[in-house]
CSV table of C-alpha atoms in Angstrom, one decimal:
chain,number,residue,atom,x,y,z
E,770,MET,CA,67.3,-10.1,-11.1
E,771,THR,CA,64.8,-12.9,-11.7
E,772,ASP,CA,61.2,-12.5,-11.5
E,773,PHE,CA,61.0,-16.0,-10.3
E,774,TRP,CA,62.1,-17.6,-7.1
E,775,LEU,CA,62.0,-20.5,-5.1
E,776,VAL,CA,62.5,-20.0,-1.2
E,777,CYS,CA,61.9,-22.6,1.0
E,778,TYR,CA,62.2,-22.4,5.3
E,779,ASP,CA,63.4,-24.4,8.1
E,780,VAL,CA,61.8,-22.9,11.3
E,781,ARG,CA,61.2,-24.5,14.5
E,782,ASP,CA,58.1,-23.1,17.1
E,783,ASP,CA,54.8,-23.9,15.8
E,784,LYS,CA,53.8,-20.1,16.4
E,785,ARG,CA,57.0,-18.0,13.6
E,786,ARG,CA,56.1,-21.0,11.2
E,787,ASN,CA,52.0,-20.1,10.9
E,788,LYS,CA,53.3,-16.9,11.5
E,789,LEU,CA,56.1,-16.4,8.4
E,790,ALA,CA,53.7,-18.6,6.2
E,791,LYS,CA,50.7,-16.7,6.1
E,792,LEU,CA,53.1,-13.4,5.4
E,793,ILE,CA,54.7,-15.6,2.3
E,794,GLU,CA,51.6,-16.6,0.9
E,795,GLN,CA,50.7,-13.1,0.6
E,796,ARG,CA,52.4,-12.7,-2.6
E,797,CYS,CA,53.9,-16.6,-3.0
E,798,GLN,CA,52.5,-20.3,-3.8
E,799,ARG,CA,52.9,-23.0,-1.6
E,800,VAL,CA,53.7,-25.9,-3.2
E,801,GLN,CA,54.9,-28.0,-0.5
E,802,TYR,CA,55.0,-27.9,3.5
E,803,SER,CA,57.7,-25.3,3.5
E,804,VAL,CA,58.5,-24.6,0.0
E,805,PHE,CA,56.8,-22.3,-2.3
E,806,GLU,CA,56.7,-20.7,-5.9
E,807,CYS,CA,57.2,-16.7,-5.8
E,808,PRO,CA,56.4,-15.1,-9.3
E,809,VAL,CA,58.0,-11.8,-7.7
E,810,GLU,CA,60.6,-9.6,-9.0
E,811,GLY,CA,64.1,-9.9,-7.0
E,812,GLU,CA,64.5,-5.9,-5.9
E,813,ILE,CA,60.9,-6.4,-4.3
E,814,LEU,CA,61.6,-9.9,-3.2
E,815,CYS,CA,65.1,-8.2,-1.0
E,816,GLU,CA,62.9,-5.7,0.2
E,817,LEU,CA,60.1,-8.3,1.9
E,818,ILE,CA,62.1,-10.8,3.1
E,819,GLU,CA,64.6,-8.0,5.2
E,820,ARG,CA,61.9,-5.7,5.8
E,821,ARG,CA,58.9,-9.0,6.5
E,822,TRP,CA,59.9,-11.9,6.6
E,823,LEU,CA,63.2,-11.8,8.7
E,824,LYS,CA,61.3,-10.0,11.3
E,825,VAL,CA,59.7,-12.7,12.3
E,826,LEU,CA,62.6,-15.5,13.1
E,827,LYS,CA,64.8,-16.2,15.3
E,828,LEU,CA,68.1,-17.0,12.7
E,829,SER,CA,69.6,-19.4,15.7
E,830,GLU,CA,67.4,-21.0,14.8
E,831,ASP,CA,65.5,-20.8,12.1
E,832,SER,CA,66.5,-20.4,8.8
E,833,LEU,CA,65.1,-18.8,5.3
E,834,ARG,CA,66.3,-19.8,1.9
E,835,ALA,CA,65.6,-17.7,-2.1
E,836,TYR,CA,66.3,-19.6,-5.2
E,837,PRO,CA,66.4,-17.2,-8.1
E,838,LEU,CA,65.1,-19.4,-11.1
E,839,SER,CA,66.2,-17.8,-14.2
E,840,GLY,CA,63.9,-18.7,-16.9
E,841,THR,CA,65.9,-21.6,-17.9
E,842,ALA,CA,66.2,-23.2,-14.6
E,843,LYS,CA,63.0,-22.5,-14.6
E,844,LYS,CA,62.0,-24.8,-17.9
E,845,GLN,CA,64.6,-27.5,-16.0
E,846,ALA,CA,63.3,-28.0,-13.0
E,847,LYS,CA,61.6,-31.6,-12.2
E,848,ILE,CA,58.6,-31.2,-10.9
E,849,TYR,CA,56.7,-35.1,-9.5
E,850,GLY,CA,53.4,-35.2,-8.6
E,851,SER,CA,51.7,-31.4,-7.7
E,852,PRO,CA,50.6,-29.3,-8.0
E,853,PRO,CA,52.8,-28.1,-11.0
E,854,LEU,CA,55.2,-25.6,-11.6
E,855,TYR,CA,53.5,-22.1,-10.3
E,856,GLU,CA,52.9,-19.5,-13.3
E,857,PRO,CA,50.0,-16.9,-12.3
E,858,PRO,CA,47.0,-18.0,-14.4
E,859,ASP,CA,46.0,-15.3,-17.5
E,860,TYR,CA,42.1,-15.3,-16.4
E,861,LEU,CA,40.3,-17.4,-13.8
E,862,ILE,CA,36.4,-17.1,-15.4
E,863,LEU,CA,34.4,-18.1,-11.5
Q,122,MET,CA,48.9,-11.1,-14.7
Q,123,THR,CA,45.4,-12.8,-14.4
Q,124,THR,CA,42.7,-10.5,-15.5
Q,125,LEU,CA,39.4,-12.5,-13.0
Q,126,TYR,CA,35.9,-12.9,-14.1
Q,127,LEU,CA,33.6,-12.7,-11.2
Q,128,THR,CA,29.9,-14.1,-12.9
Q,129,GLU,CA,28.1,-16.4,-10.7
Q,130,PRO,CA,25.0,-14.6,-8.9
Q,131,GLY,CA,25.6,-15.9,-4.9
Q,132,THR,CA,29.6,-15.6,-6.1
Q,133,TYR,CA,30.9,-13.8,-2.1
Q,134,VAL,CA,34.0,-11.9,-2.7
Q,135,ARG,CA,36.0,-10.8,0.5
Q,136,TYR,CA,39.8,-9.7,2.2
Q,137,ARG,CA,41.7,-11.7,3.1
Q,138,ASN,CA,46.3,-12.0,4.2
Q,139,HIS,CA,46.5,-10.1,0.6
Q,140,THR,CA,44.2,-12.1,-1.6
Q,141,LEU,CA,40.5,-12.0,-2.4
Q,142,ASP,CA,38.8,-14.6,-1.5
Q,143,ILE,CA,36.3,-16.0,-3.4
Q,144,LYS,CA,33.5,-18.2,-2.9
Q,145,LYS,CA,30.3,-20.0,-3.6
Q,146,GLU,CA,28.2,-22.3,-1.7
Q,147,ASP,CA,30.7,-25.1,-1.6
Q,148,ARG,CA,33.2,-23.7,-3.7
Q,149,HIS,CA,36.3,-21.6,-2.6
Q,150,HIS,CA,38.9,-20.1,-5.1
Q,151,THR,CA,42.1,-17.9,-3.8
Q,152,CYS,CA,43.0,-14.6,-5.8
Q,153,ARG,CA,46.4,-12.3,-5.1
Q,154,LEU,CA,45.9,-9.5,-5.2
Q,155,SER,CA,49.6,-8.6,-6.2
Q,156,GLU,CA,48.9,-10.6,-9.6
Q,157,LEU,CA,45.5,-8.9,-10.1
Q,158,ASP,CA,45.2,-6.4,-12.7
Q,159,LEU,CA,42.0,-6.5,-14.1
Q,160,VAL,CA,38.2,-7.9,-12.8
Q,161,VAL,CA,34.9,-7.9,-14.5
Q,162,VAL,CA,32.1,-8.4,-12.0
Q,163,LEU,CA,28.9,-9.3,-13.1
Q,164,PRO,CA,25.3,-8.8,-11.4
Q,165,GLY,CA,24.9,-10.8,-8.1
Q,166,VAL,CA,28.3,-10.9,-7.0
Q,167,GLN,CA,29.3,-9.4,-3.7
Q,168,LEU,CA,31.9,-7.7,-2.7
Q,169,THR,CA,32.7,-6.6,0.6
Q,170,ASP,CA,33.9,-3.6,1.5
Q,171,GLY,CA,37.3,-4.3,2.3
Q,172,ALA,CA,37.8,-5.7,-0.6
Q,173,ILE,CA,36.6,-3.1,-2.8
Q,174,ALA,CA,38.9,-1.0,-1.0
Q,175,GLN,CA,41.7,-3.3,-1.9
Q,176,LEU,CA,40.9,-2.9,-5.1
Q,177,LEU,CA,40.2,0.8,-4.8
Q,178,ASP,CA,44.0,1.2,-3.8
Q,179,ARG,CA,45.9,-0.8,-5.3
Q,180,GLY,CA,44.2,0.2,-8.8
Q,181,ILE,CA,42.9,-2.4,-9.8
Q,182,GLU,CA,41.0,-1.6,-12.7
Q,183,THR,CA,36.8,-3.3,-11.4
Q,184,LEU,CA,34.3,-3.5,-14.7
Q,185,PHE,CA,31.2,-4.2,-13.8
Q,186,LEU,CA,28.1,-5.7,-16.4
Q,187,ARG,CA,24.6,-5.9,-16.7
Q,188,GLN,CA,22.9,-8.9,-16.9
Q,189,ASP,CA,22.8,-8.1,-20.7
Q,190,GLY,CA,26.3,-7.5,-21.0
Q,191,ARG,CA,26.1,-3.9,-21.6
Q,192,PHE,CA,28.9,-1.9,-18.9
Q,193,ARG,CA,27.4,-0.4,-15.7
Q,194,GLY,CA,30.4,1.2,-14.1
Q,195,ARG,CA,33.3,1.0,-12.8
Q,196,LEU,CA,35.2,1.4,-9.4
Q,197,GLN,CA,37.4,4.6,-9.5
Q,198,GLY,CA,40.0,5.5,-7.1
Q,199,HIS,CA,41.9,8.4,-6.6
Q,200,PHE,CA,43.6,8.8,-10.3
Q,201,HIS,CA,46.8,10.6,-11.6
Q,202,SER,CA,45.4,12.1,-14.5
Q,203,ASN,CA,46.9,14.7,-17.1
Q,204,PRO,CA,44.8,17.3,-17.3
Q,205,SER,CA,46.5,18.8,-20.9
Q,206,ILE,CA,45.5,15.7,-22.7
Q,207,ARG,CA,41.3,16.8,-21.7
Q,208,LEU,CA,41.7,19.5,-22.6
Q,209,ALA,CA,43.6,19.3,-26.5
Q,210,GLN,CA,40.7,16.7,-26.5
Q,211,TYR,CA,37.8,20.1,-25.6
Q,212,ARG,CA,39.8,22.2,-28.2
Q,213,CYS,CA,39.9,19.3,-31.2
Q,214,VAL,CA,35.7,18.3,-31.0
Q,215,GLU,CA,33.8,19.7,-33.7
Q,216,THR,CA,36.5,21.1,-35.6
Q,217,THR,CA,37.6,20.3,-38.9
Q,218,PHE,CA,40.4,18.1,-36.8
Q,219,GLY,CA,38.7,15.9,-35.2
Q,220,LEU,CA,36.3,15.6,-37.8
Q,221,ALA,CA,39.3,14.2,-40.3
Q,222,LEU,CA,40.3,11.9,-37.1
Q,223,ALA,CA,36.5,10.9,-36.8
Q,224,GLN,CA,38.0,9.3,-40.7
Q,225,LYS,CA,40.4,7.7,-39.4
Q,226,LEU,CA,38.7,5.6,-37.2
Q,227,VAL,CA,36.0,4.9,-39.1
Q,228,SER,CA,38.3,4.2,-42.1
Q,229,GLY,CA,40.0,1.8,-39.7
Q,230,LYS,CA,36.8,0.2,-38.7
Q,231,ILE,CA,35.5,-0.9,-41.7
Q,232,ARG,CA,39.5,-1.8,-43.5
Q,233,ASN,CA,39.4,-4.5,-40.3
Q,234,GLN,CA,35.5,-6.0,-42.5
Q,235,ARG,CA,36.9,-6.1,-45.5
Q,236,THR,CA,39.9,-8.4,-43.9
Q,237,LEU,CA,37.9,-10.4,-41.6
Q,238,LEU,CA,34.9,-11.5,-45.4
Q,239,GLN,CA,38.7,-11.5,-47.3
Q,240,GLN,CA,39.2,-14.3,-44.9
Q,241,ARG,CA,36.7,-15.8,-45.2
Q,242,ASN,CA,36.6,-15.5,-49.0
Q,243,ARG,CA,39.5,-17.1,-49.2
Q,244,ALA,CA,39.1,-20.2,-47.5
Q,245,THR,CA,35.6,-20.4,-50.1
Q,246,GLN,CA,38.0,-19.2,-53.2
Q,247,GLY,CA,36.0,-17.0,-54.1
Q,248,ARG,CA,33.2,-19.0,-55.0
Q,249,ILE,CA,30.4,-16.7,-53.0
Q,250,GLY,CA,28.9,-14.0,-54.4
Q,251,GLU,CA,27.8,-12.2,-52.7
Q,252,LEU,CA,31.0,-11.9,-50.0
Q,253,SER,CA,32.4,-10.6,-53.0
Q,254,GLU,CA,30.5,-7.4,-53.7
Q,255,ALA,CA,30.4,-6.9,-49.9
Q,256,ILE,CA,34.6,-7.0,-50.1
Q,257,ASP,CA,35.0,-4.4,-53.3
Q,258,ALA,CA,31.8,-2.4,-51.6
Q,259,ILE,CA,33.6,-1.6,-48.8
Q,260,ALA,CA,37.1,-1.0,-50.6
Q,261,SER,CA,35.6,1.4,-52.6
Q,262,TYR,CA,34.6,3.6,-49.4
Q,263,SER,CA,37.6,2.2,-47.9
Q,264,SER,CA,39.7,4.2,-50.4
Q,265,ARG,CA,37.7,7.6,-50.3
Q,266,LEU,CA,37.6,7.5,-46.3
Q,267,GLN,CA,41.8,7.7,-46.7
Q,268,GLN,CA,41.9,10.4,-48.9
Q,269,LEU,CA,42.6,13.1,-46.2
Q,270,ALA,CA,42.9,15.7,-48.3
Q,271,THR,CA,39.0,16.3,-49.2
Q,272,PRO,CA,37.5,15.3,-45.7
Q,273,LEU,CA,33.9,14.5,-45.6
Q,274,THR,CA,31.8,16.0,-43.4
Q,275,ARG,CA,29.8,13.9,-40.4
Q,276,ASP,CA,26.5,13.1,-42.2
Q,277,GLU,CA,28.6,12.0,-45.3
Q,278,LEU,CA,30.6,9.8,-42.9
Q,279,MET,CA,28.1,8.3,-41.2
Q,280,GLY,CA,26.0,7.5,-44.5
Q,281,ILE,CA,29.6,5.5,-45.1
Q,282,GLU,CA,29.5,3.8,-42.4
Q,283,GLY,CA,26.1,2.6,-42.2
Q,284,ILE,CA,26.9,1.6,-45.3
Q,285,CYS,CA,29.6,-0.7,-44.7
Q,286,ALA,CA,27.6,-2.2,-42.0
Q,287,LYS,CA,24.9,-3.5,-43.4
Q,288,ASN,CA,27.1,-5.1,-46.6
Q,289,TYR,CA,30.2,-6.4,-43.7
Q,290,TYR,CA,26.8,-7.8,-41.5
Q,291,GLN,CA,24.6,-9.5,-44.1
Q,292,ALA,CA,28.5,-11.0,-46.0
Q,293,LEU,CA,29.6,-12.1,-42.9
Q,294,ARG,CA,26.4,-15.2,-42.3
Q,295,HIS,CA,29.2,-17.0,-44.1
Q,296,TRP,CA,31.5,-17.4,-41.3
Q,297,PHE,CA,28.7,-19.3,-40.0
Q,298,PRO,CA,26.7,-22.3,-40.4
Q,299,THR,CA,23.4,-21.6,-41.4
Q,300,GLN,CA,21.8,-23.2,-37.8
Q,301,TRP,CA,22.1,-20.6,-36.5
Q,302,ASN,CA,19.8,-18.5,-38.6
Q,303,PHE,CA,22.2,-15.6,-38.4
Q,304,SER,CA,21.3,-13.1,-41.7
Q,305,GLY,CA,22.7,-9.4,-40.3
Q,306,ARG,CA,22.6,-7.9,-37.3
Q,307,ASN,CA,20.3,-6.0,-35.0
Q,308,ARG,CA,20.0,-5.4,-31.3
Q,309,ARG,CA,18.8,-4.2,-28.4
Q,310,PRO,CA,17.2,-6.7,-28.2
Q,311,PRO,CA,19.5,-9.0,-30.0
Q,312,LEU,CA,17.2,-12.0,-32.3
Q,313,ASP,CA,19.0,-14.9,-32.7
Q,314,PRO,CA,22.4,-16.3,-31.0
Q,315,ILE,CA,24.8,-14.7,-32.7
Q,316,ASN,CA,23.8,-11.1,-32.7
Q,317,ALA,CA,23.2,-11.9,-28.7
Q,318,LEU,CA,26.7,-12.7,-28.7
Q,319,LEU,CA,28.4,-10.2,-30.9
Q,320,SER,CA,25.9,-7.5,-28.5
Q,321,TRP,CA,27.5,-9.2,-25.5
Q,322,GLY,CA,31.5,-9.1,-26.5
Q,323,TYR,CA,30.5,-5.3,-27.9
Q,324,GLY,CA,29.2,-4.8,-24.4
Q,325,VAL,CA,32.5,-6.1,-22.5
Q,326,LEU,CA,34.7,-4.2,-25.3
Q,327,LEU,CA,33.0,-0.9,-24.6
Q,328,ALA,CA,33.9,-1.8,-20.7
Q,329,ARG,CA,37.3,-2.7,-21.5
Q,330,VAL,CA,37.9,1.0,-23.9
Q,331,PHE,CA,36.3,2.6,-21.2
Q,332,ALA,CA,39.1,2.2,-18.8
Q,333,ALA,CA,41.6,2.4,-21.8
Q,334,ALA,CA,40.1,5.9,-21.7
Q,335,VAL,CA,40.7,7.3,-18.6
Q,336,GLN,CA,43.9,5.7,-18.1
Q,337,ALA,CA,45.0,7.4,-22.1
Q,338,GLY,CA,43.5,10.7,-19.9
Q,339,LEU,CA,41.0,11.2,-22.4
Q,340,ASP,CA,37.6,12.1,-21.1
Q,341,PRO,CA,35.4,8.9,-22.3
Q,342,TYR,CA,32.5,11.1,-23.1
Q,343,LEU,CA,33.5,13.9,-26.0
Q,344,GLY,CA,34.4,12.1,-28.8
Q,345,PHE,CA,35.1,12.7,-32.6
Q,346,PHE,CA,32.8,10.3,-34.6
Q,347,HIS,CA,30.3,10.0,-32.2
Q,348,ALA,CA,31.0,13.4,-31.2
Q,349,ILE,CA,28.7,15.0,-28.2
Q,350,GLU,CA,25.7,12.6,-28.0
Q,351,PRO,CA,24.3,13.3,-24.3
Q,352,TYR,CA,24.3,9.8,-22.2
Q,353,ARG,CA,26.7,8.3,-24.4
Q,354,PRO,CA,30.7,7.4,-23.5
Q,355,ASN,CA,31.0,8.7,-27.7
Q,356,LEU,CA,34.6,9.1,-27.7
Q,357,VAL,CA,35.5,4.8,-25.8
Q,358,LEU,CA,32.5,4.3,-28.9
Q,359,ASP,CA,35.2,6.3,-31.1
Q,360,LEU,CA,38.4,4.2,-30.1
Q,361,MET,CA,36.8,1.1,-30.8
Q,362,GLU,CA,35.9,1.2,-33.9
Q,363,GLU,CA,39.1,-0.6,-34.9
Q,364,PHE,CA,38.3,-3.0,-32.7
Q,365,ARG,CA,35.2,-4.3,-32.9
Q,366,PRO,CA,36.2,-6.7,-35.2
Q,367,VAL,CA,39.3,-8.0,-34.6
Q,368,ILE,CA,38.0,-8.3,-31.2
Q,369,VAL,CA,34.2,-9.5,-31.0
Q,370,ASP,CA,33.6,-10.4,-34.5
Q,371,ARG,CA,36.5,-13.1,-34.4
Q,372,ALA,CA,35.6,-14.5,-30.8
Q,373,ALA,CA,32.7,-15.2,-31.9
Q,374,ILE,CA,33.6,-16.6,-35.0
Q,375,ALA,CA,35.8,-18.6,-33.7
Q,376,ILE,CA,33.4,-20.2,-30.9
Q,377,VAL,CA,30.7,-21.4,-32.7
Q,378,LYS,CA,33.7,-22.6,-35.1
Q,379,ALA,CA,35.0,-25.3,-32.3
Q,380,GLU,CA,31.8,-25.8,-32.0
Q,381,LEU,CA,31.6,-24.9,-28.0
Q,382,LEU,CA,27.7,-23.8,-27.8
Q,383,ASP,CA,24.6,-25.2,-28.1
Q,384,PRO,CA,21.8,-23.1,-29.2
Q,385,LEU,CA,20.3,-24.0,-25.7
Q,386,ASP,CA,22.8,-22.3,-24.0
Q,387,PHE,CA,21.0,-19.2,-25.1
Q,388,GLU,CA,17.4,-17.7,-23.6
Q,389,PRO,CA,14.6,-15.6,-24.6
Q,390,SER,CA,15.3,-11.6,-22.6
Q,391,PRO,CA,12.7,-12.0,-19.2
Q,392,ASP,CA,10.6,-8.9,-21.9
Q,393,GLY,CA,10.1,-12.3,-24.4
Q,394,ALA,CA,11.6,-9.8,-27.1
Q,395,GLY,CA,14.6,-11.1,-27.6
Q,396,ILE,CA,17.4,-13.6,-27.0
Q,397,TRP,CA,20.4,-13.9,-24.1
Q,398,LEU,CA,23.2,-15.2,-23.4
Q,399,GLY,CA,22.9,-18.3,-20.5
Q,400,GLN,CA,24.9,-18.9,-17.5
Q,401,THR,CA,27.2,-21.2,-19.9
Q,402,ALA,CA,27.4,-19.8,-22.7
Q,403,LYS,CA,28.6,-16.2,-20.6
Q,404,LYS,CA,31.7,-18.5,-18.8
Q,405,LEU,CA,32.3,-19.7,-22.6
Q,406,PHE,CA,32.0,-16.6,-24.6
Q,407,LEU,CA,34.4,-14.4,-21.5
Q,408,GLY,CA,36.9,-17.9,-22.1
Q,409,GLN,CA,37.2,-17.1,-26.0
Q,410,LEU,CA,37.0,-13.2,-25.3
Q,411,GLN,CA,39.6,-12.4,-23.2
Q,412,ARG,CA,41.9,-15.1,-25.1
Q,413,GLN,CA,41.9,-12.8,-28.3
Q,414,PHE,CA,42.6,-10.4,-25.7
Q,415,SER,CA,45.7,-12.3,-24.4
Q,416,SER,CA,46.7,-12.9,-27.8
Q,417,ARG,CA,49.9,-11.4,-29.2
Q,418,VAL,CA,50.3,-9.4,-32.9
Q,419,LEU,CA,53.0,-7.4,-33.8
Q,420,TYR,CA,52.5,-3.7,-32.7
Q,421,SER,CA,53.7,-1.8,-36.3
Q,422,PRO,CA,53.9,1.8,-34.3
Q,423,GLN,CA,56.1,0.1,-31.3
Q,424,ASN,CA,57.7,-3.1,-33.8
Q,425,ARG,CA,56.8,-4.7,-31.1
Q,426,ARG,CA,54.1,-7.7,-30.4
Q,427,LEU,CA,51.8,-7.0,-27.7
Q,428,THR,CA,48.7,-8.5,-26.5
Q,429,LEU,CA,45.7,-6.7,-27.9
Q,430,ALA,CA,44.9,-5.7,-24.4
Q,431,GLN,CA,47.9,-3.3,-24.7
Q,432,ILE,CA,47.1,-2.6,-27.8
Q,433,LEU,CA,44.0,-0.7,-27.2
Q,434,LEU,CA,46.0,1.2,-24.1
Q,435,GLU,CA,48.8,1.8,-26.4
Q,436,GLN,CA,46.2,3.3,-29.4
Q,437,ALA,CA,44.3,5.1,-26.4
Q,438,ARG,CA,47.4,7.1,-25.7
Q,439,SER,CA,48.4,7.2,-29.6
Q,440,LEU,CA,45.5,9.7,-29.8
Q,441,GLY,CA,45.8,11.7,-26.8
Q,442,ARG,CA,49.1,12.5,-28.5
Q,443,CYS,CA,47.3,13.6,-31.4
Q,444,LEU,CA,45.9,15.9,-29.6
Q,445,CYS,CA,47.9,17.2,-27.4
Q,446,GLU,CA,50.5,18.0,-30.7
Q,447,SER,CA,47.6,18.7,-33.1
Q,448,ASN,CA,48.8,16.5,-35.4
Q,449,LEU,CA,46.6,13.2,-37.6
Q,450,ASP,CA,49.8,10.8,-36.9
Q,451,TYR,CA,46.8,8.6,-35.3
Q,452,GLU,CA,46.8,5.3,-37.0
Q,453,PRO,CA,44.2,3.2,-36.9
Q,454,PHE,CA,45.1,-0.9,-35.7
Q,455,LEU,CA,44.8,-3.1,-39.0
Q,456,LEU,CA,44.2,-6.5,-39.0
Q,457,LYS,CA,46.9,-8.5,-40.8
């Protein structure tokens, strides 16, 4: 499975949405209000979604989607405006 | 994966939602722990108990350096180590086998030193006499070191290493423009900016090789060439020999060549005797060193391209295997 994913959600309730966003941000980079780019292996992402993220949601009202971005798909992605496609930095000197 | 360098005094690092939250005055950064594999901490940085606990529990290598770049220590969590590697190491210390290994390690270093001078010699089309003389001198010792059938004593080995180092550092000045006043190696304290860079770089390299040695299950303090001098991580000094020219010397050459540094980026050491890197120089040079560590080259034992940081670890593991199997298959990593 790919190790780069695009995750997005639609959550009605503010409280549930904030809770979910906080969980997703533990492993993924927020690139739009409800869109995240995730440098995470597929198996691990599935575990995270099924064991943690879904617990916050009410699937009768909310939805969550994860799309794999393989190497070529990632390269072909069209991105306008910031931020650029997420890539963990090789190094950070602070 | 990300390497995080915390260089600024007054930086405050805490743990928050699986992320390191890094604050300095009004500047604010975050770094996701799942993407982090190495943290290098300079003096004056505060880590909260929560941050330290996370670094330990997740096994994220955390190295602490002193103000002058020397290795101060590292975080060591609960770790799984294979005692048989250490036992094999103890058995080999001060044996003929250990000395033969030492000979290989020194041979790797001087061959890489020679390669670095050769690159300069080619670029200057052999017009600098001192360069070609140093290259020839090192070559003659290098062939002596590669004859393992007649092993050298430790004194002979130290003699050869010393002569080669002298020749090498004197000739190395032809890599640097004359305004940097580099004429050879001096240290404790370094007396000119290039020596300050080299000392700083060797400190960072030592810290990273120390981590690699521990990860490979070796005892950092029991060496073969540097042997069993007290109070020194002798094995780390052994293992890093072949990487000094490859990583640190090349980083110093590259940063000077890129004209990123100004003599004003250096400052007198607190006792006034030597020269230290200022805050900007530290950051710029850490960046250059990091680019060396992450550069990919062919690692011939595995016939694939690895970063130099990965090769450090592979070389430590390979040494561990040689000790366990009592064979002399250790091959120094050679610059192409």
